[in-house]
Structure formats: structure tokens, C-alpha cells
Amino acid sequence: MGIEIERKFKVKDTSFLKGLKGISIKQGYLYIGDKSVSRVRIIENKKAYLTVKGRTGDISRLEFEYEIPLKDGIELLENVCLKPLIEKVRYKLPVGNHVWEIDVFEGENKGLIIAEIELESEDEEFEKPDWAGEDVSNDERYYNYSLVKFPYSVWDKKG
């Protein structure tokens, strides 16, 4: 059993991404419930994973992840997962003692850019880079499973 403790931030400036190499991720959700979600993720069209996450706190979740055959992952994404699929390019960038993951969304969620940092505890201190804006860790709209049900492309961008 693993616990994921993660903070999410909007990204206000992407100039720091120039020259960095990202990895492509495609993922879909098999189940989205009140207490848990299950997803399939394919990375770089080379590896596939099945993940189950359950709520345990504000920014903490139980997380179980297992590598599955790529062929099975593709079949699940194409024929079983809820649509639209989540498509993004992920960049990793060390800042202080942590590695930040910056997701640049594509497809139905194009225009959304979110930075995430995994922590050891919910109250762990960390260095917040200048490009990291508003903390949206507790705003479910920014969770990937929410972006399936309500993609960024249909949000009212005025507010």
C-alpha cells in the first residue's frame, strides 16, 4: 500500500520549460467514484499501468499502481475507459529538495498547465518556484478524473 501526498498549482509562466524534454502520457478512467478512482495510463506508447486511488485526506490518497501489458493498456483505453481521454506532456524539474512534475494538457484539456509536487507529509515545507501560481490542491476541477467529466475546454475562462 502506498500513500500519495500531492500539492497542485496552476502554472503562470511556461518559459522555464524551453529546452526541457517531456514525456507523453495518455490515460483513461475505468471507474470514478466517491471514494476511489481507477485508471489506465500509457507512457510514451511503451509502458502501461493500472492504478487505483482512494481518498484518505485533503491532499493524501491511497495509491496502488501495477504495470500491465502495453497491448492490454491500449485495448482498455480504446474500448473501456471513459472519454475523453487525458492527454498530456509531463516535464520533471528539480527545485530545492523536490522534483516538480509539470503537466501540459492536450486534446480536450488544451491550455491547462498544472504543476504537482509529491510530499512526505501534508505539512512538509517546500520551495515554491516563481512560475508556480495559485494552489489548487483542494479544487477537484483540476484532478485528472474531473477533467474527464468536465474538460478544461468547456470551462468559463472569464473567472
CSV table of C-alpha atoms in Angstrom, one decimal:
chain,number,residue,atom,x,y,z
A,1,MET,CA,0.0,0.0,0.0
A,2,GLY,CA,1.3,3.5,-0.9
A,3,ILE,CA,0.2,6.9,0.2
A,4,GLU,CA,0.4,9.8,-2.3
A,5,ILE,CA,0.6,13.2,-0.8
A,6,GLU,CA,0.5,15.8,-3.6
A,7,ARG,CA,0.0,19.6,-4.0
A,8,LYS,CA,-1.1,21.1,-7.3
A,9,PHE,CA,-0.5,24.6,-8.6
A,10,LYS,CA,-1.5,26.5,-11.7
A,11,VAL,CA,1.5,27.5,-13.8
A,12,LYS,CA,1.6,31.2,-14.5
A,13,ASP,CA,4.7,31.2,-16.8
A,14,THR,CA,5.9,28.4,-19.1
A,15,SER,CA,9.2,30.0,-20.3
A,16,PHE,CA,11.1,27.7,-17.9
A,17,LEU,CA,10.0,24.7,-20.0
A,18,LYS,CA,12.0,25.7,-23.0
A,19,GLY,CA,14.7,23.2,-23.8
A,20,LEU,CA,13.3,20.5,-21.4
A,21,LYS,CA,12.2,17.2,-22.8
A,22,GLY,CA,8.8,15.9,-21.8
A,23,ILE,CA,7.2,12.5,-21.9
A,24,SER,CA,3.8,11.9,-23.5
A,25,ILE,CA,1.1,10.4,-21.3
A,26,LYS,CA,-2.3,9.1,-22.3
A,27,GLN,CA,-4.7,8.0,-19.6
A,28,GLY,CA,-8.3,7.0,-19.1
A,29,TYR,CA,-10.5,6.2,-16.2
A,30,LEU,CA,-12.2,2.9,-15.8
A,31,TYR,CA,-14.1,4.0,-12.7
A,32,ILE,CA,-14.8,7.3,-10.9
A,33,GLY,CA,-16.5,7.0,-7.6
A,34,ASP,CA,-16.9,9.0,-4.4
A,35,LYS,CA,-14.2,7.0,-2.5
A,36,SER,CA,-11.9,5.8,-5.3
A,37,VAL,CA,-10.9,6.0,-9.0
A,38,SER,CA,-9.2,3.5,-11.2
A,39,ARG,CA,-7.2,4.5,-14.3
A,40,VAL,CA,-5.1,3.1,-17.1
A,41,ARG,CA,-2.0,5.1,-18.2
A,42,ILE,CA,0.3,4.7,-21.1
A,43,ILE,CA,3.6,6.4,-21.1
A,44,GLU,CA,5.4,7.2,-24.3
A,45,ASN,CA,3.4,4.4,-26.0
A,46,LYS,CA,5.9,2.0,-24.4
A,47,LYS,CA,4.6,1.1,-20.9
A,48,ALA,CA,1.1,0.7,-19.4
A,49,TYR,CA,-0.1,0.9,-15.8
A,50,LEU,CA,-3.3,0.2,-13.9
A,51,THR,CA,-3.7,2.5,-10.9
A,52,VAL,CA,-6.3,2.6,-8.1
A,53,LYS,CA,-6.5,5.6,-5.9
A,54,GLY,CA,-8.6,6.1,-2.8
A,55,ARG,CA,-9.2,9.2,-0.6
A,56,THR,CA,-7.6,9.4,2.8
A,57,GLY,CA,-7.4,13.2,3.4
A,58,ASP,CA,-7.3,16.6,1.9
A,59,ILE,CA,-4.2,16.0,-0.3
A,60,SER,CA,-3.5,12.4,0.6
A,61,ARG,CA,-4.6,9.3,-1.2
A,62,LEU,CA,-4.0,5.6,-1.1
A,63,GLU,CA,-2.4,4.6,-4.4
A,64,PHE,CA,-1.8,1.2,-5.9
A,65,GLU,CA,-0.1,1.0,-9.3
A,66,TYR,CA,0.8,-2.0,-11.4
A,67,GLU,CA,2.5,-2.4,-14.7
A,68,ILE,CA,0.3,-4.2,-17.2
A,69,PRO,CA,1.0,-5.4,-20.8
A,70,LEU,CA,1.0,-2.5,-23.3
A,71,LYS,CA,-1.4,-4.3,-25.5
A,72,ASP,CA,-3.9,-4.6,-22.6
A,73,GLY,CA,-3.5,-0.9,-21.8
A,74,ILE,CA,-4.2,0.2,-25.3
A,75,GLU,CA,-7.3,-2.1,-25.5
A,76,LEU,CA,-8.6,-0.7,-22.2
A,77,LEU,CA,-8.0,2.9,-23.3
A,78,GLU,CA,-9.7,2.4,-26.6
A,79,ASN,CA,-12.7,0.3,-25.6
A,80,VAL,CA,-13.4,0.5,-21.9
A,81,CYS,CA,-12.2,3.9,-20.5
A,82,LEU,CA,-14.5,6.9,-20.1
A,83,LYS,CA,-14.0,9.6,-22.7
A,84,PRO,CA,-12.4,11.9,-23.3
A,85,LEU,CA,-9.0,10.5,-22.5
A,86,ILE,CA,-6.5,12.6,-20.7
A,87,GLU,CA,-3.6,13.5,-23.0
A,88,LYS,CA,-0.6,15.5,-21.6
A,89,VAL,CA,3.1,16.0,-21.8
A,90,ARG,CA,4.9,15.8,-18.5
A,91,TYR,CA,8.1,17.6,-17.6
A,92,LYS,CA,10.1,16.9,-14.5
A,93,LEU,CA,12.1,19.7,-12.9
A,94,PRO,CA,14.1,19.6,-9.6
A,95,VAL,CA,13.5,22.6,-7.4
A,96,GLY,CA,15.2,22.6,-4.0
A,97,ASN,CA,14.9,19.1,-2.4
A,98,HIS,CA,11.9,18.0,-4.6
A,99,VAL,CA,11.1,17.2,-8.2
A,100,TRP,CA,8.2,19.0,-9.6
A,101,GLU,CA,6.0,17.4,-12.4
A,102,ILE,CA,4.6,19.9,-14.8
A,103,ASP,CA,1.7,18.6,-17.0
A,104,VAL,CA,0.9,20.5,-20.2
A,105,PHE,CA,-2.5,19.2,-21.2
A,106,GLU,CA,-3.6,18.5,-24.8
A,107,GLY,CA,-6.8,17.4,-26.5
A,108,GLU,CA,-10.0,18.4,-24.7
A,109,ASN,CA,-7.9,20.0,-21.9
A,110,LYS,CA,-5.5,22.0,-24.0
A,111,GLY,CA,-4.5,25.3,-22.4
A,112,LEU,CA,-4.4,23.8,-18.9
A,113,ILE,CA,-0.9,23.6,-17.3
A,114,ILE,CA,-0.6,22.2,-13.7
A,115,ALA,CA,2.5,21.7,-11.6
A,116,GLU,CA,2.5,18.9,-8.9
A,117,ILE,CA,4.8,18.2,-6.1
A,118,GLU,CA,4.8,15.0,-4.0
A,119,LEU,CA,5.5,15.3,-0.3
A,120,GLU,CA,6.3,13.1,2.6
A,121,SER,CA,3.6,14.7,4.8
A,122,GLU,CA,0.8,17.1,4.3
A,123,ASP,CA,2.6,19.8,6.3
A,124,GLU,CA,6.0,19.4,4.7
A,125,GLU,CA,7.7,22.6,3.7
A,126,PHE,CA,9.0,23.0,0.2
A,127,GLU,CA,10.4,25.6,-2.1
A,128,LYS,CA,7.7,27.1,-4.4
A,129,PRO,CA,9.2,28.3,-7.7
A,130,ASP,CA,8.2,31.7,-9.2
A,131,TRP,CA,6.3,30.0,-12.0
A,132,ALA,CA,4.0,28.2,-9.6
A,133,GLY,CA,0.9,30.2,-9.1
A,134,GLU,CA,-2.4,29.5,-7.3
A,135,ASP,CA,-2.6,26.4,-5.1
A,136,VAL,CA,-5.4,24.3,-6.5
A,137,SER,CA,-4.7,21.2,-4.4
A,138,ASN,CA,-8.2,21.1,-2.9
A,139,ASP,CA,-10.1,22.2,-6.1
A,140,GLU,CA,-11.4,19.0,-7.6
A,141,ARG,CA,-11.8,20.6,-11.0
A,142,TYR,CA,-8.1,20.2,-11.5
A,143,TYR,CA,-8.0,16.5,-10.8
A,144,ASN,CA,-7.5,14.4,-13.9
A,145,TYR,CA,-10.6,12.4,-13.2
A,146,SER,CA,-12.6,15.6,-13.1
A,147,LEU,CA,-11.2,16.7,-16.4
A,148,VAL,CA,-12.8,13.6,-18.0
A,149,LYS,CA,-16.2,14.6,-16.7
A,150,PHE,CA,-15.7,18.4,-17.2
A,151,PRO,CA,-12.8,19.1,-19.6
A,152,TYR,CA,-11.0,22.4,-19.4
A,153,SER,CA,-12.2,23.3,-22.9
A,154,VAL,CA,-15.7,23.9,-21.6
A,155,TRP,CA,-14.8,25.9,-18.5
A,156,ASP,CA,-15.9,29.5,-18.4
A,157,LYS,CA,-12.5,31.2,-18.8
A,158,LYS,CA,-13.7,34.6,-17.5
A,159,GLY,CA,-13.4,33.7,-13.8
